[in-house]
Amino acid sequence: MNLLSKAAALGALALMAACTNNDPSALGGGGPGGTGALVPGSPSDPRSPAYFQQTVGDRVLFEVDQSTLTPAAQTVLQGQAEWLLANTDFMATIEGHADEQGTREYNLALGARRANAAREYLISRGVAGNRLQTVSYGKERPIEICSTEECYSKNRRAVTVLTGSTLG
Amino acid sequence: MMKLLTSLFVGLTLMSAPVYAQSGPLRLELDQGIIEPLPFAVPSFVPDGPAATQYAQDISRVVAADLTGTGLFREISSDAFISRVSSFDAPVQFADWKAINAEALVTGAVNVSGNRLTVRFRVWDVFSGQELGNGLQFAGTTEGWRRMAHKVADQVYSRITGEGGYFDSRVAFVSESGPKDQRRKRLAIMDYDGANVQYLTDSAAIVLAPRFSPAGDQLLYTSYETGQPRIYVLDVGRVKRQELPTQEGTMSFSPRFSPDGRSIVYSLTQGGNTDLWKMDLASGQSVRLTNTPAIETAPSYAPDGSRIVFESDRSGTPQLYIMPANGGEPTRISFGQGRYGTPVWSPRGDLIAFTKQNKGRFHIGVMRTDGSEERLLTASFLDEGPTWSPNGRVIMFTRETQGASGRSALYSVDISGRNLRPVRTPDGGSDPSWGPLQN
């Protein structure tokens, strides 16, 4: 481990130790600066949730009615698995979602299938199952609100949300 | 904060026996398809003193609105009236009502004494000059005046159609506000016509799909308040809720009461797979009813409790199936084009209402319990979640409009496909559950 990343890791640890709860937004927020070019907790810190979200990619998208992982989704999940294996302090909840085409009940079940597909993939790449929770929001929490395929395709997603660290 | 429901005692006193006796030829046969609404008149009920004046007017207006709202009746405006009804017991001038083509006439009187309100009414078959059934009176509190109006309208409906009414009933629903990506949802309850809205939860957590108990005193619903969707049962009168037992690491949703109210059937998701389970409410014990890798959800009991209709994608797309109430081999009943969901068994037992998705449109439809005689009643960008009126004649459902400004609203439609109407709610509304007729 080089000096720079060691300092960053220590900074991140200090930041996490300062956290009094598992609020993911607190973890994702910027930490105190001053460790050189790399700001712990910032997107440039490879150990930060912000890096996970933006650089590794926190979400995978699905085809209509499908919960099968596309090759692109598998690539993203491979990156997530590597990150989670390197950052064992973090737990994650995978949130499954559906677009608005479909009944509320069916979409809840479909979102659960999608979240589970992502979870199973991460487990197959070595991430411990007890670090990975799932939940489905069905069509209750779209991120895009237009009623065309352009929006629907972004809403059919499984998002890996880092929920906290074992250091608590 | 939440306001407790004011309890309402409606006494029912017969002025003369029996409750219902068909005497005149006036009759709407609903199964024959009503094209032309039946003209009726409701002259303002007669107040027996100044304290009753406003109630008398308001009650007659609600009675008329209930009847008109069915699409089966057409009110004749009081501007056309020749006769005035100034005394409840005075003889009816049938010729005057015939002259303006009123086939049915409802007369009434209202007495207010303190906070006690009494309504008396009679239904007349104008063309035969006969009373339809017997005069009847309802007594309750002044606060409950709308309920007494609905009871009168239920009697009128029932005497003319020969079928049970549905006006003295309530609807539980999800009140929605805010944009699609930040929608706030609250559980609410109201009279069937949108009056007297009361909120049962705040909007801190997503709430979904309330379902009335057979007696109308409890609601099942799904809430995310723990972070996972879980089923709660709420005592409507006391606005007190309880989380039902659940298994760690699972989601539970889409609950519905059995007809005896002692158990529920619901969807439980474990490891990404959703099956149907049944829970005995007294013990909290659940047993599995389906066991497939497919999605099984949206279960609904037959009124006799013997079978369950539900939705499954075991064939590759969501379709409707019926199985014995304790599980067992299901029979597929939907075979048309498209995807079928949210089946709900009619209270009369003869029909299944459902949501259908086909070629980018959504429909509310009905079919017989063997899947035959499918009829689509509505079509829009997004219609879903049908619920039956207590008499099985009307279906209420959710309609959502498309686009970034899309909004949810409640609508109702007659099972003939006629009389599509919005149901007025203060904000947006979704997931209606139509409760039973009140006592």
CSV table of N, CA, C and O in Angstrom, one decimal, chain B residues 4-109:
chain,number,residue,atom,x,y,z
B,4,LEU,N,-60.1,10.7,15.8
B,4,LEU,CA,-60.8,9.5,15.8
B,4,LEU,C,-62.1,9.6,15.1
B,4,LEU,O,-62.7,10.7,15.1
B,5,LEU,N,-62.6,8.6,14.5
B,5,LEU,CA,-63.9,8.6,13.9
B,5,LEU,C,-64.9,8.8,14.9
B,5,LEU,O,-64.9,8.2,16.0
B,6,THR,N,-65.8,9.7,14.6
B,6,THR,CA,-67.0,9.8,15.4
B,6,THR,C,-67.9,8.6,15.3
B,6,THR,O,-68.2,8.3,14.1
B,7,SER,N,-68.1,8.0,16.3
B,7,SER,CA,-69.0,6.8,16.1
B,7,SER,C,-70.4,7.3,15.9
B,7,SER,O,-70.9,8.3,16.4
B,8,LEU,N,-71.1,6.5,15.1
B,8,LEU,CA,-72.4,6.9,14.6
B,8,LEU,C,-73.3,5.8,14.9
B,8,LEU,O,-73.1,4.7,14.5
B,9,PHE,N,-74.4,6.1,15.5
B,9,PHE,CA,-75.4,5.0,15.7
B,9,PHE,C,-76.6,5.3,14.9
B,9,PHE,O,-77.3,6.3,15.1
B,10,VAL,N,-76.9,4.5,14.0
B,10,VAL,CA,-78.1,4.7,13.2
B,10,VAL,C,-79.1,3.6,13.5
B,10,VAL,O,-78.9,2.4,13.3
B,11,GLY,N,-80.1,4.1,14.1
B,11,GLY,CA,-81.2,3.1,14.5
B,11,GLY,C,-82.1,3.0,13.3
B,11,GLY,O,-82.2,3.9,12.5
B,12,LEU,N,-82.8,1.9,13.2
B,12,LEU,CA,-83.7,1.7,12.1
B,12,LEU,C,-85.0,1.3,12.6
B,12,LEU,O,-85.1,0.3,13.4
B,13,THR,N,-86.0,2.1,12.4
B,13,THR,CA,-87.3,1.8,12.9
B,13,THR,C,-88.3,1.7,11.8
B,13,THR,O,-88.4,2.5,10.9
B,14,LEU,N,-89.0,0.6,11.7
B,14,LEU,CA,-90.0,0.4,10.7
B,14,LEU,C,-91.3,1.1,11.1
B,14,LEU,O,-91.8,1.0,12.3
B,15,MET,N,-91.9,1.9,10.2
B,15,MET,CA,-93.1,2.5,10.5
B,15,MET,C,-94.2,1.5,10.3
B,15,MET,O,-95.3,1.6,11.0
B,16,SER,N,-94.0,0.6,9.4
B,16,SER,CA,-95.0,-0.5,9.3
B,16,SER,C,-94.3,-1.6,8.7
B,16,SER,O,-93.3,-1.4,7.9
B,17,ALA,N,-94.7,-2.8,9.0
B,17,ALA,CA,-94.0,-4.0,8.4
B,17,ALA,C,-94.5,-4.2,7.0
B,17,ALA,O,-95.5,-3.6,6.6
B,18,PRO,N,-93.8,-4.9,6.2
B,18,PRO,CA,-92.5,-5.4,6.2
B,18,PRO,C,-91.5,-4.4,5.6
B,18,PRO,O,-91.9,-3.4,5.1
B,19,VAL,N,-90.2,-4.8,5.7
B,19,VAL,CA,-89.1,-3.8,5.2
B,19,VAL,C,-89.3,-3.6,3.7
B,19,VAL,O,-89.2,-2.5,3.2
B,20,TYR,N,-89.5,-4.7,3.0
B,20,TYR,CA,-89.5,-4.5,1.5
B,20,TYR,C,-90.6,-5.4,1.0
B,20,TYR,O,-90.7,-6.5,1.2
B,21,ALA,N,-91.5,-4.7,0.3
B,21,ALA,CA,-92.6,-5.4,-0.4
B,21,ALA,C,-92.9,-4.8,-1.7
B,21,ALA,O,-93.3,-3.7,-1.8
B,22,GLN,N,-92.5,-5.5,-2.7
B,22,GLN,CA,-92.7,-5.0,-4.1
B,22,GLN,C,-94.2,-4.9,-4.4
B,22,GLN,O,-94.9,-5.9,-4.3
B,23,SER,N,-94.7,-3.8,-4.7
B,23,SER,CA,-96.1,-3.7,-4.9
B,23,SER,C,-96.4,-3.1,-6.3
B,23,SER,O,-97.4,-3.4,-6.9
B,24,GLY,N,-95.6,-2.2,-6.8
B,24,GLY,CA,-95.9,-1.6,-8.1
B,24,GLY,C,-95.1,-2.3,-9.2
B,24,GLY,O,-94.2,-3.0,-9.0
B,25,PRO,N,-95.5,-1.9,-10.4
B,25,PRO,CA,-94.8,-2.5,-11.5
B,25,PRO,C,-93.4,-1.8,-11.9
B,25,PRO,O,-92.7,-2.2,-12.7
B,26,LEU,N,-93.2,-0.7,-11.2
B,26,LEU,CA,-91.9,0.1,-11.5
B,26,LEU,C,-90.7,-0.7,-11.1
B,26,LEU,O,-90.5,-1.1,-10.0
B,27,ARG,N,-89.9,-1.0,-12.1
B,27,ARG,CA,-88.7,-1.9,-11.9
B,27,ARG,C,-87.7,-1.7,-13.0
B,27,ARG,O,-88.0,-1.7,-14.1
B,28,LEU,N,-86.5,-1.5,-12.6
B,28,LEU,CA,-85.3,-1.4,-13.5
B,28,LEU,C,-84.7,-2.8,-13.5
B,28,LEU,O,-84.2,-3.2,-12.4
B,29,GLU,N,-84.6,-3.5,-14.6
B,29,GLU,CA,-83.9,-4.8,-14.6
B,29,GLU,C,-82.5,-4.5,-15.1
B,29,GLU,O,-82.2,-4.3,-16.2
B,30,LEU,N,-81.6,-4.5,-14.1
B,30,LEU,CA,-80.2,-4.1,-14.4
B,30,LEU,C,-79.5,-5.0,-15.4
B,30,LEU,O,-78.7,-4.6,-16.2
B,31,ASP,N,-79.9,-6.3,-15.4
B,31,ASP,CA,-79.2,-7.2,-16.3
B,31,ASP,C,-79.6,-7.1,-17.8
B,31,ASP,O,-79.1,-7.7,-18.7
B,32,GLN,N,-80.7,-6.3,-18.0
B,32,GLN,CA,-81.2,-6.2,-19.4
B,32,GLN,C,-80.5,-5.0,-20.1
B,32,GLN,O,-80.8,-4.7,-21.2
B,33,GLY,N,-79.6,-4.3,-19.4
B,33,GLY,CA,-78.9,-3.2,-20.0
B,33,GLY,C,-79.7,-1.9,-20.0
B,33,GLY,O,-80.7,-1.8,-20.7
B,34,ILE,N,-79.3,-1.0,-19.1
B,34,ILE,CA,-80.1,0.2,-19.0
B,34,ILE,C,-79.5,1.3,-19.9
B,34,ILE,O,-78.4,1.7,-19.8
B,35,ILE,N,-80.2,1.6,-20.9
B,35,ILE,CA,-79.8,2.7,-21.9
B,35,ILE,C,-80.3,4.0,-21.4
B,35,ILE,O,-79.6,5.0,-21.4
B,36,GLU,N,-81.6,4.0,-21.2
B,36,GLU,CA,-82.3,5.3,-20.8
B,36,GLU,C,-82.5,5.4,-19.3
B,36,GLU,O,-83.2,4.5,-18.7
B,37,PRO,N,-81.9,6.4,-18.7
B,37,PRO,CA,-82.0,6.4,-17.2
B,37,PRO,C,-83.5,6.8,-16.8
B,37,PRO,O,-84.2,7.4,-17.6
B,38,LEU,N,-83.9,6.2,-15.7
B,38,LEU,CA,-85.2,6.4,-15.2
B,38,LEU,C,-85.4,7.8,-14.6
B,38,LEU,O,-84.7,8.1,-13.7
B,39,PRO,N,-86.4,8.5,-15.1
B,39,PRO,CA,-86.6,9.9,-14.5
B,39,PRO,C,-87.3,9.8,-13.1
B,39,PRO,O,-88.2,9.1,-12.9
B,40,PHE,N,-86.7,10.6,-12.2
B,40,PHE,CA,-87.3,10.6,-10.8
B,40,PHE,C,-87.3,12.0,-10.3
B,40,PHE,O,-86.6,12.9,-10.8
B,41,ALA,N,-88.1,12.2,-9.3
B,41,ALA,CA,-88.1,13.5,-8.6
B,41,ALA,C,-87.9,13.4,-7.1
B,41,ALA,O,-88.5,12.4,-6.5
B,42,VAL,N,-87.1,14.2,-6.5
B,42,VAL,CA,-86.9,14.2,-5.1
B,42,VAL,C,-87.2,15.7,-4.6
B,42,VAL,O,-86.3,16.5,-4.5
B,43,PRO,N,-88.5,16.0,-4.4
B,43,PRO,CA,-88.8,17.3,-3.8
B,43,PRO,C,-88.1,17.4,-2.5
B,43,PRO,O,-88.0,16.4,-1.8
B,44,SER,N,-87.6,18.6,-2.1
B,44,SER,CA,-86.9,18.8,-0.9
B,44,SER,C,-87.8,18.2,0.3
B,44,SER,O,-89.0,18.4,0.4
B,45,PHE,N,-87.1,17.4,1.1
B,45,PHE,CA,-87.8,16.8,2.2
B,45,PHE,C,-88.4,17.9,3.1
B,45,PHE,O,-87.9,19.0,3.2
B,46,VAL,N,-89.5,17.5,3.8
B,46,VAL,CA,-90.2,18.5,4.6
B,46,VAL,C,-89.6,18.6,6.0
B,46,VAL,O,-89.5,17.6,6.7
B,47,PRO,N,-89.1,19.8,6.4
B,47,PRO,CA,-88.5,20.0,7.7
B,47,PRO,C,-89.7,20.2,8.7
B,47,PRO,O,-90.7,20.8,8.4
B,48,ASP,N,-89.5,19.7,9.9
B,48,ASP,CA,-90.6,19.9,10.9
B,48,ASP,C,-90.3,21.0,11.8
B,48,ASP,O,-90.9,21.2,12.9
B,49,GLY,N,-89.3,21.8,11.5
B,49,GLY,CA,-89.0,23.0,12.3
B,49,GLY,C,-87.8,23.7,11.7
B,49,GLY,O,-87.1,23.1,10.8
B,50,PRO,N,-87.5,24.9,12.1
B,50,PRO,CA,-86.3,25.6,11.6
B,50,PRO,C,-85.0,24.9,11.7
B,50,PRO,O,-84.2,24.9,10.8
B,51,ALA,N,-84.8,24.1,12.8
B,51,ALA,CA,-83.6,23.4,13.0
B,51,ALA,C,-83.4,22.3,11.9
B,51,ALA,O,-82.2,21.9,11.7
B,52,ALA,N,-84.4,21.9,11.3
B,52,ALA,CA,-84.4,20.8,10.3
B,52,ALA,C,-84.3,21.3,8.9
B,52,ALA,O,-84.0,20.5,8.0
B,53,THR,N,-84.4,22.6,8.7
B,53,THR,CA,-84.5,23.1,7.3
B,53,THR,C,-83.3,22.7,6.5
B,53,THR,O,-83.5,22.2,5.4
B,54,GLN,N,-82.1,23.1,6.9
B,54,GLN,CA,-80.9,22.8,6.2
B,54,GLN,C,-80.7,21.3,5.9
B,54,GLN,O,-80.4,20.9,4.8
B,55,TYR,N,-80.9,20.6,7.0
B,55,TYR,CA,-80.7,19.1,6.9
B,55,TYR,C,-81.6,18.5,5.9
B,55,TYR,O,-81.3,17.7,5.1
B,56,ALA,N,-82.9,19.0,5.9
B,56,ALA,CA,-83.9,18.5,5.0
B,56,ALA,C,-83.5,18.7,3.5
B,56,ALA,O,-83.5,17.8,2.7
B,57,GLN,N,-83.0,19.9,3.3
B,57,GLN,CA,-82.5,20.2,1.9
B,57,GLN,C,-81.3,19.4,1.5
B,57,GLN,O,-81.2,18.8,0.5
B,58,ASP,N,-80.3,19.4,2.4
B,58,ASP,CA,-79.1,18.7,2.1
B,58,ASP,C,-79.3,17.2,1.9
B,58,ASP,O,-78.7,16.5,1.1
B,59,ILE,N,-80.2,16.6,2.8
B,59,ILE,CA,-80.4,15.1,2.7
B,59,ILE,C,-81.1,14.8,1.3
B,59,ILE,O,-80.7,13.9,0.6
B,60,SER,N,-82.1,15.7,0.9
B,60,SER,CA,-82.7,15.4,-0.4
B,60,SER,C,-81.7,15.5,-1.5
B,60,SER,O,-81.7,14.8,-2.5
B,61,ARG,N,-80.7,16.5,-1.4
B,61,ARG,CA,-79.7,16.6,-2.4
B,61,ARG,C,-78.8,15.4,-2.5
B,61,ARG,O,-78.4,15.0,-3.6
B,62,VAL,N,-78.4,14.9,-1.4
B,62,VAL,CA,-77.5,13.7,-1.4
B,62,VAL,C,-78.3,12.5,-1.9
B,62,VAL,O,-77.7,11.7,-2.7
B,63,VAL,N,-79.5,12.3,-1.6
B,63,VAL,CA,-80.3,11.2,-2.1
B,63,VAL,C,-80.3,11.3,-3.6
B,63,VAL,O,-80.1,10.3,-4.3
B,64,ALA,N,-80.6,12.5,-4.1
B,64,ALA,CA,-80.7,12.7,-5.6
B,64,ALA,C,-79.3,12.4,-6.2
B,64,ALA,O,-79.2,11.8,-7.3
B,65,ALA,N,-78.3,12.9,-5.6
B,65,ALA,CA,-76.9,12.8,-6.2
B,65,ALA,C,-76.5,11.3,-6.2
B,65,ALA,O,-75.9,10.8,-7.2
B,66,ASP,N,-76.9,10.5,-5.2
B,66,ASP,CA,-76.6,9.1,-5.2
B,66,ASP,C,-77.3,8.4,-6.3
B,66,ASP,O,-76.6,7.6,-7.0
B,67,LEU,N,-78.5,8.7,-6.5
B,67,LEU,CA,-79.3,8.0,-7.6
B,67,LEU,C,-78.8,8.4,-9.0
B,67,LEU,O,-78.5,7.6,-9.8
B,68,THR,N,-78.6,9.7,-9.2
B,68,THR,CA,-78.1,10.2,-10.4
B,68,THR,C,-76.7,9.6,-10.8
B,68,THR,O,-76.4,9.3,-11.9
B,69,GLY,N,-75.9,9.5,-9.7
B,69,GLY,CA,-74.5,9.0,-9.9
B,69,GLY,C,-74.4,7.6,-10.4
B,69,GLY,O,-73.4,7.2,-10.9
B,70,THR,N,-75.5,6.8,-10.3
B,70,THR,CA,-75.4,5.5,-10.8
B,70,THR,C,-75.5,5.4,-12.3
B,70,THR,O,-75.2,4.4,-12.9
B,71,GLY,N,-76.0,6.5,-12.9
B,71,GLY,CA,-76.2,6.5,-14.3
B,71,GLY,C,-77.5,5.8,-14.7
B,71,GLY,O,-77.8,5.7,-15.9
B,72,LEU,N,-78.2,5.3,-13.7
B,72,LEU,CA,-79.4,4.5,-14.0
B,72,LEU,C,-80.7,5.4,-13.9
B,72,LEU,O,-81.7,5.0,-14.3
B,73,PHE,N,-80.5,6.5,-13.2
B,73,PHE,CA,-81.6,7.4,-12.9
B,73,PHE,C,-81.3,8.8,-13.4
B,73,PHE,O,-80.1,9.2,-13.4
B,74,ARG,N,-82.3,9.6,-13.7
B,74,ARG,CA,-82.1,11.0,-14.2
B,74,ARG,C,-83.1,11.8,-13.3
B,74,ARG,O,-84.3,11.6,-13.3
B,75,GLU,N,-82.5,12.8,-12.7
B,75,GLU,CA,-83.3,13.6,-11.8
B,75,GLU,C,-84.0,14.7,-12.6
B,75,GLU,O,-83.5,15.3,-13.5
B,76,ILE,N,-85.3,14.9,-12.3
B,76,ILE,CA,-86.1,16.0,-12.9
B,76,ILE,C,-85.9,17.2,-12.0
B,76,ILE,O,-86.1,17.2,-10.8
B,77,SER,N,-85.5,18.3,-12.6
B,77,SER,CA,-85.2,19.5,-11.8
B,77,SER,C,-86.5,20.1,-11.1
B,77,SER,O,-87.6,20.0,-11.7
B,78,SER,N,-86.3,20.6,-10.0
B,78,SER,CA,-87.4,21.1,-9.2
B,78,SER,C,-88.1,22.3,-9.9
B,78,SER,O,-89.2,22.7,-9.7
B,79,ASP,N,-87.4,22.9,-10.9
B,79,ASP,CA,-88.0,24.0,-11.7
B,79,ASP,C,-89.2,23.5,-12.4
B,79,ASP,O,-90.1,24.3,-12.7
B,80,ALA,N,-89.2,22.2,-12.8
B,80,ALA,CA,-90.3,21.7,-13.6
B,80,ALA,C,-91.5,21.3,-12.7
B,80,ALA,O,-92.5,20.9,-13.2
B,81,PHE,N,-91.3,21.2,-11.4
B,81,PHE,CA,-92.3,20.7,-10.5
B,81,PHE,C,-93.6,21.5,-10.6
B,81,PHE,O,-93.6,22.7,-10.6
B,82,ILE,N,-94.8,20.8,-10.7
B,82,ILE,CA,-96.1,21.4,-10.6
B,82,ILE,C,-96.6,21.4,-9.2
B,82,ILE,O,-97.0,22.4,-8.6
B,83,SER,N,-96.4,20.3,-8.5
B,83,SER,CA,-96.8,20.1,-7.1
B,83,SER,C,-95.7,20.5,-6.2
B,83,SER,O,-94.6,20.3,-6.5
B,84,ARG,N,-96.1,21.1,-5.1
B,84,ARG,CA,-95.2,21.3,-4.0
B,84,ARG,C,-95.5,20.2,-2.9
B,84,ARG,O,-96.7,19.9,-2.8
B,85,VAL,N,-94.5,19.7,-2.2
B,85,VAL,CA,-94.8,18.7,-1.2
B,85,VAL,C,-94.6,19.5,0.1
B,85,VAL,O,-93.4,19.7,0.5
B,86,SER,N,-95.6,19.9,0.8
B,86,SER,CA,-95.4,20.7,2.0
B,86,SER,C,-95.7,19.9,3.3
B,86,SER,O,-95.5,20.3,4.4
B,87,SER,N,-96.3,18.7,3.0
B,87,SER,CA,-96.6,17.9,4.2
B,87,SER,C,-96.3,16.4,3.8
B,87,SER,O,-96.7,16.0,2.7
B,88,PHE,N,-95.6,15.7,4.6
B,88,PHE,CA,-95.2,14.3,4.3
B,88,PHE,C,-96.4,13.4,4.2
B,88,PHE,O,-96.4,12.5,3.4
B,89,ASP,N,-97.5,13.7,5.0
B,89,ASP,CA,-98.6,12.8,5.0
B,89,ASP,C,-99.7,13.2,4.1
B,89,ASP,O,-100.7,12.5,4.0
B,90,ALA,N,-99.6,14.4,3.4
B,90,ALA,CA,-100.6,14.8,2.4
B,90,ALA,C,-100.6,13.8,1.2
B,90,ALA,O,-99.6,13.3,0.9
B,91,PRO,N,-101.8,13.6,0.6
B,91,PRO,CA,-101.9,12.8,-0.5
B,91,PRO,C,-101.0,13.3,-1.7
B,91,PRO,O,-100.9,14.5,-1.9
B,92,VAL,N,-100.4,12.3,-2.4
B,92,VAL,CA,-99.5,12.7,-3.5
B,92,VAL,C,-100.4,13.0,-4.7
B,92,VAL,O,-101.3,12.3,-5.0
B,93,GLN,N,-100.1,14.2,-5.4
B,93,GLN,CA,-100.8,14.5,-6.6
B,93,GLN,C,-100.2,13.8,-7.8
B,93,GLN,O,-99.4,14.4,-8.5
B,94,PHE,N,-100.5,12.6,-8.0
B,94,PHE,CA,-99.8,11.8,-9.0
B,94,PHE,C,-99.9,12.4,-10.4
B,94,PHE,O,-98.9,12.4,-11.2
B,95,ALA,N,-101.0,13.1,-10.7
B,95,ALA,CA,-101.2,13.7,-12.1
B,95,ALA,C,-100.1,14.7,-12.3
B,95,ALA,O,-99.6,14.8,-13.4
B,96,ASP,N,-99.8,15.5,-11.3
B,96,ASP,CA,-98.7,16.5,-11.4
B,96,ASP,C,-97.4,15.9,-11.7
B,96,ASP,O,-96.5,16.6,-12.4
B,97,TRP,N,-97.1,14.8,-11.1
B,97,TRP,CA,-95.8,14.2,-11.3
B,97,TRP,C,-95.7,13.4,-12.6
B,97,TRP,O,-94.7,13.4,-13.3
B,98,LYS,N,-96.9,12.8,-13.0
B,98,LYS,CA,-97.0,12.2,-14.3
B,98,LYS,C,-96.8,13.2,-15.4
B,98,LYS,O,-96.1,13.0,-16.4
B,99,ALA,N,-97.3,14.4,-15.2
B,99,ALA,CA,-97.3,15.5,-16.2
B,99,ALA,C,-95.8,15.8,-16.6
B,99,ALA,O,-95.5,16.3,-17.7
B,100,ILE,N,-94.9,15.7,-15.6
B,100,ILE,CA,-93.5,16.1,-15.9
B,100,ILE,C,-92.7,14.8,-16.1
B,100,ILE,O,-91.5,14.9,-16.1
B,101,ASN,N,-93.4,13.7,-16.2
B,101,ASN,CA,-92.7,12.4,-16.6
B,101,ASN,C,-91.9,11.8,-15.5
B,101,ASN,O,-91.0,11.0,-15.9
B,102,ALA,N,-92.1,12.2,-14.3
B,102,ALA,CA,-91.4,11.5,-13.2
B,102,ALA,C,-92.0,10.1,-13.0
B,102,ALA,O,-93.1,10.0,-12.7
B,103,GLU,N,-91.1,9.1,-13.2
B,103,GLU,CA,-91.6,7.7,-13.0
B,103,GLU,C,-91.6,7.3,-11.5
B,103,GLU,O,-92.4,6.6,-11.0
B,104,ALA,N,-90.5,7.9,-10.8
B,104,ALA,CA,-90.4,7.6,-9.4
B,104,ALA,C,-90.4,8.9,-8.7
B,104,ALA,O,-89.9,9.9,-9.1
B,105,LEU,N,-91.0,8.9,-7.5
B,105,LEU,CA,-91.0,10.1,-6.6
B,105,LEU,C,-90.6,9.7,-5.2
B,105,LEU,O,-91.0,8.6,-4.7
B,106,VAL,N,-89.7,10.5,-4.6
B,106,VAL,CA,-89.3,10.2,-3.3
B,106,VAL,C,-89.7,11.3,-2.4
B,106,VAL,O,-89.3,12.5,-2.7
B,107,THR,N,-90.5,11.1,-1.4
B,107,THR,CA,-90.9,12.2,-0.5
B,107,THR,C,-90.3,11.9,0.9
B,107,THR,O,-90.1,10.7,1.2
B,108,GLY,N,-90.1,12.9,1.6
B,108,GLY,CA,-89.5,12.6,2.9
B,108,GLY,C,-89.7,13.8,3.9
B,108,GLY,O,-90.2,14.9,3.5
B,109,ALA,N,-89.4,13.5,5.2
B,109,ALA,CA,-89.5,14.5,6.2
B,109,ALA,C,-88.4,14.4,7.2
B,109,ALA,O,-87.9,13.3,7.4
